Amino acid sequence: MYTPEIAPLADSLLWSSLVALLPLLTIFVTLGFLKWKAHWAGLAAVIVALIVAIFVYGMPVGLAGLSASQGFAFGLFPIMWIVITAIWLYELTVKSGHFEDLRLVINVISDDPRVQAILVAFCFGGLLEALAGFGAPVAITGVMLIAVGFTAMRAAVVVLVANTAPVAFGAIAIPIITAGNLTGIDYKGIGAMVGHQTPLLAAVVPLFLIFLVDGKRGLRQLWPLALVVGIVFGAAQFVSANYLSVEMTDIIASLMGLAAAVIMLQFWKPVGGQDALDKMADERSREKASAPDAGGAAAAVATSVDTKAAPLTGKRVFMALFPYLIVIVIFSGAKLIPVIDKWLASTDVKIPWPGLDGNIMTAAGELSTSTVYNFQWLSSPGTMLLASGIIVAIVYKMTAKDAVQVFVDNVVKMRFSILTVGLVLALAYVMNLSGQTITIGTWIAGTGALFAFLSPILGWLGTAVTGSDTSANALFATLQQTAATKAGIDPVLLVAANSSGGVVGKMISPQNLTIAATAVGLLGQEASIFRRVIWWSLGMLVVMCLLVGLQSTVLSWMVPGGA
């Protein structure tokens, strides 16, 4: 039986925390500065985490290795299962010849790539986050942006930055519900508080996206549309989280944001679209000339579409959109119809991890429940995407042999991505079960009243490590609650801050970086993507820290029920 110590090194929380940070520093340094490939960075971080767990925390070698094995398994299923099936669905549309029509369909709304970034990455990505989460929005919107002419790198950065505001309410608000279950606080109260935080980010994210696509010129020319969509999305988040439904928040916000964009474009046309298209064409030419064959999704996409082709018919429009329509239908039915949702959940198989379950205690002295592996063979978003792909293959009249071959080729192409995500989750499990993560969290929580300003950092850290806001809440929600009580701060505020801080950490998670790189065909270039998004992540984290800190003091009126 292993019970982690919070301060194993010289009984010092500071020194123990600094050592516990070594695995994270390893992965950030190897990715961000040494420019290692992601799977080597992940492997190095796992080795460092195992060394710290065994020699500093005194975790038995066998238990440390089993922790890594469970994390690796979780990385394969359900995480990579979701990504594999999401990209397979896309590859089916390419193989069938329908994917090129998608660009023409999106161009019907607007051929301006800056507008397309808002519509696809922010609005449609938010809807996918609401229904699926766990990397699927990044994978699917990434290849959609490639289809409309984005370069691979720009597409990856745009979708990662866009996948922020909706994360806390993602997968039918699973992160918030998880925090409520662990703390005993009504999840609706936590959701309402998050609804007083993330909408402020949502209001400005579309501005960030047009800046990423077209710089200052884009901001000058498209700020009215970006602000309208962002404010409508954020306002819908606030209203739904506080007065309608926490679970439906992102669905309502995404659809309202999309509707606002479409309606505004009927009355207002941005200028400079052709200049942005020309800029993107030049970038594609340079990228094609300099980039090696990455073998990823982008390699299969034609970066130009014959605009003189036969005009779009109703049937062609429907067939181009069909894969995404069927995804929405299947996920909506599975998540929003209680009978189906409950039945799917009942099919999950709980597997006590052999040799690990029953032998790990938490730092609080309770038996760890993290050693039970949940095999979601039917309820996983990946299985729903598989079903969507089978239906798409049938409707597209593809042979079973072709569909299976596309799947197999996809898995082979993604082998290093699969390895990377498995290693990242192995790292997370070793750090969590050995006590390294809780050491870092306890150290940060020991700052007293100042902790209100720092509390989002825990959520950011947890999501950066695990790639999941749900996992970040599982790690730190109770710690936030305890620290808030000791500091005389409303626990609801800090538990919500954990989730809100996590949303800006997702873009730098090695797991999500690998998903984005794989989707757009930049496998092995995760370090380059990381260097482009880290400053956006840190900047938004600082804003969230300031907001939460002020909400604990002069802006206490923003806390539901606060004075």
Coordinates of C-alpha atoms in Angstrom, one line a residue:
M1 CA 0.0 0.0 0.0
Y2 CA 1.5 3.3 -1.1
T3 CA 0.5 6.6 0.4
P4 CA 2.2 9.7 -1.2
E5 CA 3.8 12.3 1.0
I6 CA 3.0 15.9 0.2
A7 CA 6.6 17.1 1.1
P8 CA 8.9 14.1 0.8
L9 CA 12.1 16.0 0.2
A10 CA 13.6 17.3 3.5
D11 CA 10.0 17.8 4.7
S12 CA 10.0 21.0 2.6
L13 CA 7.0 21.8 0.4
L14 CA 9.1 24.3 -1.6
W15 CA 11.9 21.9 -2.5
S16 CA 9.5 19.0 -3.0
S17 CA 7.5 21.2 -5.4
L18 CA 10.5 22.3 -7.4
V19 CA 11.5 18.6 -7.8
A20 CA 8.0 17.6 -8.7
L21 CA 8.0 20.2 -11.5
L22 CA 11.0 18.6 -13.2
P23 CA 8.9 16.3 -15.4
L24 CA 6.8 19.2 -16.7
L25 CA 9.9 21.3 -17.2
T26 CA 11.4 18.4 -19.1
I27 CA 8.5 18.3 -21.6
F28 CA 8.3 22.0 -22.0
V29 CA 12.0 22.5 -22.5
T30 CA 12.4 19.6 -24.9
L31 CA 9.5 20.7 -26.9
G32 CA 9.8 24.5 -26.7
F33 CA 13.6 25.0 -26.7
L34 CA 15.3 21.8 -27.8
K35 CA 12.7 21.2 -30.5
W36 CA 12.6 17.5 -29.9
K37 CA 9.9 15.4 -31.6
A38 CA 6.9 15.1 -29.3
H39 CA 7.2 11.3 -28.7
W40 CA 10.8 11.8 -27.6
A41 CA 9.9 14.7 -25.3
G42 CA 7.1 12.6 -23.9
L43 CA 9.3 9.7 -23.2
A44 CA 12.0 11.8 -21.5
A45 CA 9.3 13.4 -19.3
V46 CA 7.9 10.0 -18.3
I47 CA 11.4 8.8 -17.4
V48 CA 12.0 11.9 -15.2
A49 CA 8.6 11.4 -13.6
L50 CA 9.4 7.8 -12.8
I51 CA 12.8 8.7 -11.3
V52 CA 11.2 11.4 -9.1
A53 CA 8.4 9.1 -8.1
I54 CA 10.7 6.2 -7.1
F55 CA 13.7 8.0 -5.6
V56 CA 12.1 11.1 -4.1
Y57 CA 8.6 10.0 -3.3
G58 CA 9.5 6.4 -2.4
M59 CA 6.9 4.9 -4.7
P60 CA 7.6 1.2 -5.3
V61 CA 9.0 0.5 -8.8
G62 CA 6.2 -1.9 -9.7
L63 CA 3.5 0.6 -8.7
A64 CA 5.2 3.4 -10.6
G65 CA 5.5 1.3 -13.7
L66 CA 1.8 0.2 -13.4
S67 CA 0.7 3.8 -13.0
A68 CA 2.5 4.6 -16.3
S69 CA 0.9 1.6 -18.0
Q70 CA -2.6 2.6 -17.0
G71 CA -2.0 6.2 -18.2
F72 CA -0.7 4.8 -21.5
A73 CA -3.8 2.7 -21.9
F74 CA -6.0 5.7 -21.2
G75 CA -4.1 7.6 -23.8
L76 CA -4.8 4.9 -26.4
F77 CA -8.5 4.5 -25.4
P78 CA -10.5 6.6 -25.3
I79 CA -8.3 9.6 -26.2
M80 CA -6.6 8.4 -29.4
W81 CA -9.6 6.3 -30.3
I82 CA -11.5 9.6 -30.6
V83 CA -8.8 11.2 -32.7
I84 CA -8.3 8.2 -35.0
T85 CA -12.0 7.9 -35.7
A86 CA -12.3 11.7 -36.2
I87 CA -9.6 11.8 -38.8
W88 CA -10.8 8.5 -40.4
L89 CA -14.2 10.2 -40.9
Y90 CA -12.4 13.1 -42.6
E91 CA -10.3 10.7 -44.7
L92 CA -13.5 9.0 -45.9
T93 CA -14.7 12.2 -47.4
V94 CA -11.4 12.8 -49.1
K95 CA -11.4 9.3 -50.6
S96 CA -14.9 9.6 -51.8
G97 CA -14.2 12.9 -53.5
H98 CA -16.8 14.9 -51.6
F99 CA -14.4 16.8 -49.4
E100 CA -13.5 19.5 -52.0
D101 CA -17.1 20.5 -52.1
L102 CA -16.8 21.6 -48.5
R103 CA -14.7 24.6 -49.4
L104 CA -17.3 25.7 -52.0
V105 CA -20.1 25.2 -49.4
I106 CA -18.3 27.4 -46.8
N107 CA -17.5 29.9 -49.5
V108 CA -21.2 30.4 -50.1
I109 CA -21.3 32.0 -46.6
S110 CA -18.0 33.8 -47.1
D111 CA -14.8 33.2 -49.1
D112 CA -12.9 35.5 -46.7
P113 CA -10.5 33.2 -44.7
R114 CA -10.7 35.5 -41.7
V115 CA -14.5 35.0 -41.5
Q116 CA -14.0 31.2 -42.1
A117 CA -11.7 31.0 -39.1
I118 CA -14.5 32.4 -36.9
L119 CA -17.2 30.3 -38.4
V120 CA -15.3 27.0 -38.5
A121 CA -12.8 27.1 -35.6
F122 CA -14.8 29.2 -33.1
C123 CA -18.5 28.5 -33.8
F124 CA -18.5 25.0 -35.3
G125 CA -15.5 24.0 -33.1
G126 CA -17.5 25.2 -30.0
L127 CA -20.4 23.0 -31.1
L128 CA -18.2 20.0 -31.4
E129 CA -16.6 20.8 -28.1
A130 CA -20.1 20.9 -26.5
L131 CA -21.0 17.5 -27.9
A132 CA -17.7 15.6 -28.0
G133 CA -14.7 17.3 -26.6
F134 CA -11.5 15.3 -25.9
G135 CA -9.6 16.5 -29.0
A136 CA -12.3 15.9 -31.6
P137 CA -13.0 19.6 -32.3
V138 CA -9.3 20.3 -32.9
A139 CA -9.0 17.3 -35.3
I140 CA -12.1 18.0 -37.3
T141 CA -11.9 21.8 -37.6
G142 CA -8.2 21.6 -38.3
V143 CA -8.9 19.6 -41.5
M144 CA -11.8 21.8 -42.4
L145 CA -9.6 24.9 -42.4
I146 CA -7.1 23.0 -44.5
A147 CA -9.9 22.3 -46.9
V148 CA -10.7 26.0 -47.3
G149 CA -7.1 26.9 -48.1
F150 CA -5.3 27.5 -44.8
T151 CA -1.7 26.5 -44.4
A152 CA -1.1 23.6 -42.1
M153 CA 0.6 25.7 -39.4
R154 CA -1.9 28.5 -39.4
A155 CA -4.8 26.0 -39.3
A156 CA -3.2 24.3 -36.3
V157 CA -2.6 27.5 -34.3
V158 CA -6.1 28.9 -35.1
V159 CA -8.0 25.8 -34.0
L160 CA -5.9 25.5 -30.8
V161 CA -6.5 29.1 -29.8
A162 CA -10.2 28.9 -30.8
N163 CA -10.6 25.8 -28.6
T164 CA -10.5 27.8 -25.3
A165 CA -13.8 29.5 -24.3
P166 CA -16.0 26.4 -24.8
V167 CA -13.8 23.9 -22.9
A168 CA -15.2 24.4 -19.4
F169 CA -18.7 23.5 -20.6
G170 CA -17.4 20.8 -23.1
A171 CA -18.9 17.3 -23.5
I172 CA -22.2 18.4 -22.0
A173 CA -20.4 20.2 -19.1
I174 CA -18.6 17.1 -17.9
P175 CA -15.7 19.2 -16.3
I176 CA -18.1 21.2 -14.2
I177 CA -20.2 18.2 -13.2
T178 CA -17.0 16.4 -12.2
A179 CA -16.0 19.3 -10.0
G180 CA -19.4 19.3 -8.4
N181 CA -19.3 15.6 -7.7
L182 CA -15.9 15.8 -6.1
T183 CA -16.5 18.8 -3.9
G184 CA -20.1 18.3 -3.0
I185 CA -21.0 21.8 -4.3
D186 CA -24.0 22.0 -6.6
Y187 CA -22.6 21.9 -10.1
K188 CA -25.1 24.4 -11.2
G189 CA -23.6 26.9 -8.8
I190 CA -20.1 26.1 -10.2
G191 CA -21.4 26.5 -13.7
A192 CA -23.0 29.8 -12.9
M193 CA -19.7 31.1 -11.6
V194 CA -17.8 29.8 -14.7
G195 CA -20.5 31.7 -16.6
H196 CA -19.2 34.9 -14.9
Q197 CA -15.6 34.1 -16.1
T198 CA -15.2 32.4 -19.5
P199 CA -17.6 34.7 -21.4
L200 CA -15.1 37.5 -21.0
L201 CA -12.6 35.3 -22.9
A202 CA -15.1 34.3 -25.4
A203 CA -15.9 37.9 -26.3
V204 CA -12.3 38.5 -27.5
V205 CA -11.2 35.1 -28.9
P206 CA -12.6 35.9 -32.4
L207 CA -10.5 39.0 -32.4
F208 CA -7.4 36.8 -31.6
L209 CA -8.4 34.5 -34.5
I210 CA -8.5 37.2 -37.2
F211 CA -5.2 38.6 -35.9
L212 CA -3.7 35.1 -36.3
V213 CA -5.0 34.9 -39.8
D214 CA -4.3 38.4 -41.1
G215 CA -2.5 40.5 -38.4
K216 CA -3.4 44.1 -37.7
R217 CA -5.0 44.6 -41.1
G218 CA -7.5 41.8 -40.3
L219 CA -8.3 43.5 -36.9
R220 CA -8.9 46.8 -38.6
Q221 CA -11.2 45.3 -41.2
L222 CA -13.1 42.7 -39.3
W223 CA -13.3 43.8 -35.7
P224 CA -17.1 44.5 -35.9
L225 CA -17.9 40.9 -36.9
A226 CA -15.4 39.5 -34.4
L227 CA -16.8 41.5 -31.6
V228 CA -20.4 40.7 -32.4
V229 CA -19.8 37.0 -32.6
G230 CA -17.7 37.0 -29.5
I231 CA -20.1 39.1 -27.4
V232 CA -23.1 37.1 -28.6
F233 CA -21.3 33.8 -27.8
G234 CA -20.2 35.1 -24.4
A235 CA -23.6 36.5 -23.5
A236 CA -25.3 33.2 -24.5
Q237 CA -22.8 31.4 -22.2
F238 CA -23.6 33.7 -19.3
V239 CA -27.4 33.4 -19.8
S240 CA -27.4 29.7 -20.3
A241 CA -25.0 28.9 -17.4
N242 CA -26.9 31.1 -15.0
Y243 CA -30.6 30.8 -16.0
L244 CA -31.1 28.0 -18.6
S245 CA -28.9 24.9 -18.5
V246 CA -25.3 24.3 -17.6
E247 CA -25.2 21.2 -19.8
M248 CA -26.6 23.0 -22.8
T249 CA -24.4 26.1 -22.4
D250 CA -21.9 25.6 -25.3
I251 CA -24.6 24.3 -27.7
I252 CA -26.7 27.4 -27.2
A253 CA -23.6 29.7 -27.3
S254 CA -22.2 28.2 -30.5
L255 CA -25.5 28.2 -32.4
M256 CA -26.2 31.8 -31.3
G257 CA -22.7 32.9 -32.3
L258 CA -23.0 31.2 -35.7
A259 CA -26.4 32.7 -36.2
A260 CA -25.1 36.2 -35.3
A261 CA -22.3 35.8 -37.9
V262 CA -24.6 34.6 -40.7
I263 CA -27.1 37.4 -40.0
M264 CA -24.5 40.1 -39.8
L265 CA -22.9 39.0 -43.1
Q266 CA -26.2 39.5 -44.9
F267 CA -26.0 43.3 -44.1
W268 CA -22.3 43.9 -43.7
K269 CA -19.5 42.8 -46.0
P270 CA -15.8 43.0 -44.8
V271 CA -13.2 44.5 -47.1
G272 CA -9.8 43.0 -47.8
G273 CA -10.9 39.4 -48.3
Q274 CA -9.0 39.1 -51.6
D275 CA -5.8 40.4 -50.0
A276 CA -6.2 37.8 -47.3
L277 CA -6.7 35.1 -49.9
D278 CA -3.6 36.2 -51.8
K279 CA -1.6 36.2 -48.6
M280 CA -2.8 32.7 -47.9
A281 CA -2.0 31.5 -51.4
D282 CA 1.6 32.8 -51.0
E283 CA 1.9 31.0 -47.7
R284 CA 0.7 27.8 -49.2
S285 CA 3.2 28.0 -52.0
R286 CA 6.1 28.6 -49.5
E287 CA 4.9 25.8 -47.2
K288 CA 4.6 23.4 -50.1
A289 CA 8.1 24.2 -51.3
S290 CA 9.8 24.0 -47.9
A291 CA 7.8 21.3 -46.0
P292 CA 8.7 17.7 -46.2
D293 CA 5.9 15.2 -46.9
A294 CA 4.4 14.9 -43.4
G295 CA 2.1 12.1 -44.4
G296 CA -0.7 13.8 -42.5
A297 CA -4.2 14.9 -43.3
A298 CA -3.0 18.0 -45.1
A299 CA -1.1 15.9 -47.6
A300 CA -4.4 14.5 -48.9
V301 CA -6.2 17.8 -49.3
A302 CA -6.1 19.8 -52.5
T303 CA -5.2 23.4 -51.5
S304 CA -7.0 24.8 -54.4
V305 CA -10.5 24.1 -55.8
D306 CA -11.5 24.5 -59.4
T307 CA -13.8 27.5 -59.1
K308 CA -15.0 26.8 -62.7
A309 CA -16.4 23.4 -61.7
A310 CA -20.1 22.8 -62.0
P311 CA -22.1 25.0 -59.6
L312 CA -23.1 23.5 -56.3
T313 CA -26.4 21.7 -56.3
G314 CA -28.6 20.9 -53.3
K315 CA -27.4 17.3 -53.4
R316 CA -23.7 18.3 -53.5
V317 CA -24.2 20.7 -50.6
F318 CA -25.9 18.0 -48.6
M319 CA -23.3 15.4 -49.3
A320 CA -20.5 17.8 -48.4
L321 CA -22.1 18.6 -45.1
F322 CA -23.4 15.1 -44.4
P323 CA -20.5 13.9 -42.3
Y324 CA -20.8 16.8 -39.9
L325 CA -24.6 16.7 -39.8
I326 CA -24.5 13.0 -38.9
V327 CA -22.0 13.7 -36.1
I328 CA -24.3 16.4 -34.7
V329 CA -27.3 14.1 -34.9
I330 CA -25.6 11.1 -33.2
F331 CA -23.9 13.1 -30.5
S332 CA -27.0 15.1 -29.7
G333 CA -29.1 12.0 -29.4
A334 CA -26.5 10.3 -27.3
K335 CA -25.9 13.2 -24.9
L336 CA -29.2 15.0 -24.8
I337 CA -31.7 12.2 -24.7
P338 CA -31.6 11.0 -21.0
V339 CA -32.7 7.4 -21.8
I340 CA -29.9 6.9 -24.4
D341 CA -27.3 8.7 -22.3
K342 CA -28.1 6.5 -19.3
W343 CA -28.1 3.3 -21.3
L344 CA -24.7 4.1 -23.0
A345 CA -23.2 4.9 -19.6
S346 CA -24.4 1.5 -18.3
T347 CA -22.4 -0.2 -20.9
D348 CA -19.1 1.1 -19.5
V349 CA -16.8 -1.6 -18.1
K350 CA -15.0 -0.7 -14.9
I351 CA -11.6 -2.5 -14.8
P352 CA -9.6 -2.4 -11.6
W353 CA -6.0 -2.0 -12.9
P354 CA -4.2 -5.3 -12.0
G355 CA -1.6 -4.8 -9.3
L356 CA -2.4 -1.1 -8.9
D357 CA -6.0 -1.0 -7.7
G358 CA -6.3 -1.2 -4.0
N359 CA -2.6 -0.4 -3.4
I360 CA -2.6 3.3 -3.9
M361 CA -3.8 5.8 -1.3
T362 CA -4.4 9.6 -1.9
A363 CA -2.4 12.1 0.1
A364 CA -5.5 12.6 2.2
G365 CA -5.3 8.9 3.3
E366 CA -8.2 7.6 1.2
L367 CA -8.1 4.8 -1.2
S368 CA -7.5 6.2 -4.7
T369 CA -10.3 5.7 -7.2
S370 CA -8.1 6.6 -10.1
T371 CA -6.8 3.1 -10.4
V372 CA -10.0 1.9 -12.0
Y373 CA -9.8 2.0 -15.8
N374 CA -13.2 2.9 -17.4
F375 CA -13.5 1.1 -20.7
Q376 CA -16.1 3.1 -22.6
W377 CA -16.4 0.7 -25.5
L378 CA -19.8 2.0 -26.6
S379 CA -20.3 5.4 -24.9
S380 CA -16.9 6.9 -26.0
P381 CA -17.1 9.8 -28.5
G382 CA -14.7 7.7 -30.6
T383 CA -17.2 4.9 -31.0
M384 CA -19.9 7.4 -32.0
L385 CA -17.5 8.8 -34.6
L386 CA -16.9 5.3 -35.8
A387 CA -20.6 4.8 -36.2
S388 CA -20.8 8.2 -38.0
G389 CA -18.0 7.0 -40.3
I390 CA -19.7 3.8 -41.2
I391 CA -22.9 5.6 -42.0
V392 CA -20.9 8.1 -44.2
A393 CA -19.1 5.3 -46.0
I394 CA -22.5 3.7 -46.8
V395 CA -24.1 6.9 -47.9
Y396 CA -21.0 7.7 -50.1
K397 CA -21.3 4.2 -51.6
M398 CA -17.8 3.2 -50.6
T399 CA -16.9 -0.4 -50.5
A400 CA -16.1 -2.0 -47.1
K401 CA -12.6 -2.9 -48.4
D402 CA -11.9 0.8 -49.2
A403 CA -13.3 2.1 -45.9
V404 CA -11.2 -0.5 -43.9
Q405 CA -8.1 0.3 -45.9
V406 CA -8.5 4.0 -45.2
F407 CA -8.8 3.2 -41.5
V408 CA -5.7 1.0 -41.5
D409 CA -3.7 3.5 -43.4
N410 CA -4.8 6.2 -41.0
V411 CA -3.6 4.2 -38.0
V412 CA -0.2 3.5 -39.6
K413 CA 0.2 7.2 -40.5
M414 CA -0.7 8.2 -36.9
R415 CA 1.6 5.7 -35.1
F416 CA 3.8 8.4 -33.6
S417 CA 0.9 10.5 -32.6
I418 CA -0.6 7.5 -30.8
L419 CA 2.7 6.9 -29.1
T420 CA 3.0 10.5 -28.0
V421 CA -0.4 10.8 -26.5
G422 CA 0.0 7.5 -24.7
L423 CA 3.3 8.7 -23.2
V424 CA 1.7 12.1 -22.1
L425 CA -1.1 10.3 -20.3
A426 CA 1.5 7.9 -18.7
L427 CA 3.3 11.0 -17.5
A428 CA 0.1 12.4 -16.0
Y429 CA -0.8 9.2 -14.2
V430 CA 2.7 8.8 -12.7
M431 CA 2.7 12.4 -11.5
N432 CA -0.8 12.1 -10.1
L433 CA -0.6 8.7 -8.3
S434 CA 2.9 9.3 -6.9
G435 CA 1.8 12.6 -5.4
Q436 CA 3.9 15.0 -7.5
T437 CA 0.9 16.9 -8.8
I438 CA -0.8 17.4 -5.4
T439 CA 2.6 18.6 -4.0
I440 CA 2.7 21.4 -6.6
G441 CA -0.9 22.3 -6.0
T442 CA -0.5 22.4 -2.2
W443 CA 2.5 24.6 -2.6
I444 CA 0.6 27.1 -4.7
A445 CA -2.4 26.9 -2.4
G446 CA -0.3 27.9 0.5
T447 CA -0.2 31.5 -0.5
G448 CA -3.3 32.5 1.6
A449 CA -5.5 35.3 0.3
L450 CA -3.1 35.8 -2.7
F451 CA -4.2 32.3 -3.8
A452 CA -7.3 33.8 -5.4
F453 CA -5.1 35.4 -8.0
L454 CA -3.1 32.2 -8.4
S455 CA -5.9 29.6 -8.4
P456 CA -6.4 29.5 -12.2
I457 CA -2.8 28.4 -12.5
L458 CA -3.7 25.0 -11.0
G459 CA -6.4 24.4 -13.6
W460 CA -4.0 25.6 -16.3
L461 CA -1.3 23.3 -15.1
G462 CA -3.7 20.3 -14.7
T463 CA -5.1 20.7 -18.2
A464 CA -1.6 21.3 -19.7
V465 CA -0.4 18.0 -18.3
T466 CA -3.5 15.9 -19.0
G467 CA -5.1 17.6 -22.0
S468 CA -8.4 17.6 -20.2
D469 CA -10.3 20.2 -18.1
T470 CA -12.2 17.3 -16.6
S471 CA -9.0 15.7 -15.4
A472 CA -7.7 19.1 -14.1
N473 CA -10.9 19.4 -12.0
A474 CA -10.5 15.8 -10.8
L475 CA -7.0 16.7 -9.7
F476 CA -7.5 20.1 -8.0
A477 CA -11.2 20.8 -7.3
T478 CA -11.1 19.6 -3.8
L479 CA -7.8 21.3 -3.2
Q480 CA -9.2 24.6 -4.4
Q481 CA -12.2 24.1 -2.1
T482 CA -10.0 23.5 0.9
A483 CA -7.7 26.3 0.2
A484 CA -10.6 28.7 -0.3
T485 CA -12.2 27.7 3.0
K486 CA -8.9 28.3 4.9
A487 CA -8.4 31.7 3.2
G488 CA -11.9 32.8 3.8
I489 CA -12.8 32.9 0.1
D490 CA -16.0 31.6 -1.4
P491 CA -15.1 28.0 -2.5
V492 CA -17.4 28.2 -5.5
L493 CA -15.3 31.0 -6.9
L494 CA -12.0 29.0 -6.7
V495 CA -13.5 25.7 -7.9
A496 CA -14.9 27.5 -10.9
A497 CA -11.5 29.3 -11.4
N498 CA -9.9 25.9 -11.6
S499 CA -12.1 25.0 -14.6
S500 CA -11.8 28.5 -16.2
G501 CA -8.0 28.4 -15.8
G502 CA -7.9 25.0 -17.4
V503 CA -9.5 26.3 -20.7
V504 CA -6.4 28.3 -21.6
G505 CA -4.1 25.4 -20.7
K506 CA -5.5 23.1 -23.3
M507 CA -3.8 24.7 -26.3
I508 CA -0.3 23.9 -24.9
S509 CA -1.1 20.3 -23.8
P510 CA 1.2 17.9 -25.6
Q511 CA -1.8 15.7 -26.2
N512 CA -3.7 18.5 -28.0
L513 CA -0.6 19.7 -29.8
T514 CA -0.1 16.2 -31.2
I515 CA -3.8 16.0 -32.2
A516 CA -3.6 19.3 -34.0
A517 CA -0.3 18.4 -35.7
T518 CA -1.6 15.0 -36.8
A519 CA -4.9 16.5 -38.2
V520 CA -3.2 19.1 -40.4
G521 CA -0.2 17.0 -41.5
L522 CA 2.5 18.4 -39.3
L523 CA 3.4 15.3 -37.4
G524 CA 6.8 15.9 -35.7
Q525 CA 6.4 19.7 -35.6
E526 CA 4.6 19.9 -32.3
A527 CA 7.4 22.0 -30.9
S528 CA 6.9 24.7 -33.6
I529 CA 3.2 24.8 -32.9
F530 CA 3.9 25.0 -29.1
R531 CA 6.1 28.0 -29.6
R532 CA 3.4 29.8 -31.5
V533 CA 0.6 29.2 -28.9
I534 CA 2.4 29.3 -25.6
W535 CA 2.3 33.1 -25.4
W536 CA -1.4 33.2 -26.2
S537 CA -2.0 30.7 -23.4
L538 CA 0.1 32.6 -20.9
G539 CA -1.5 35.9 -21.8
M540 CA -5.0 34.6 -21.3
L541 CA -3.9 32.9 -18.1
V542 CA -2.7 36.3 -16.7
V543 CA -6.1 37.8 -17.6
M544 CA -8.0 35.0 -15.9
C545 CA -5.8 35.3 -12.8
L546 CA -6.5 39.0 -12.5
L547 CA -10.2 38.5 -13.0
V548 CA -10.5 35.8 -10.3
G549 CA -8.4 37.8 -7.9
L550 CA -10.6 40.8 -8.4
Q551 CA -13.7 38.7 -8.1
S552 CA -12.5 37.7 -4.6
T553 CA -12.3 41.3 -3.6
V554 CA -13.6 44.4 -5.4
L555 CA -15.6 42.5 -7.9
S556 CA -17.3 40.2 -5.4
W557 CA -20.6 41.2 -6.8
M558 CA -19.8 39.1 -9.8
V559 CA -19.9 35.9 -7.6
P560 CA -23.5 34.5 -7.7
G561 CA -24.9 35.2 -4.2
G562 CA -21.9 37.5 -3.4
A563 CA -22.1 40.9 -2.0

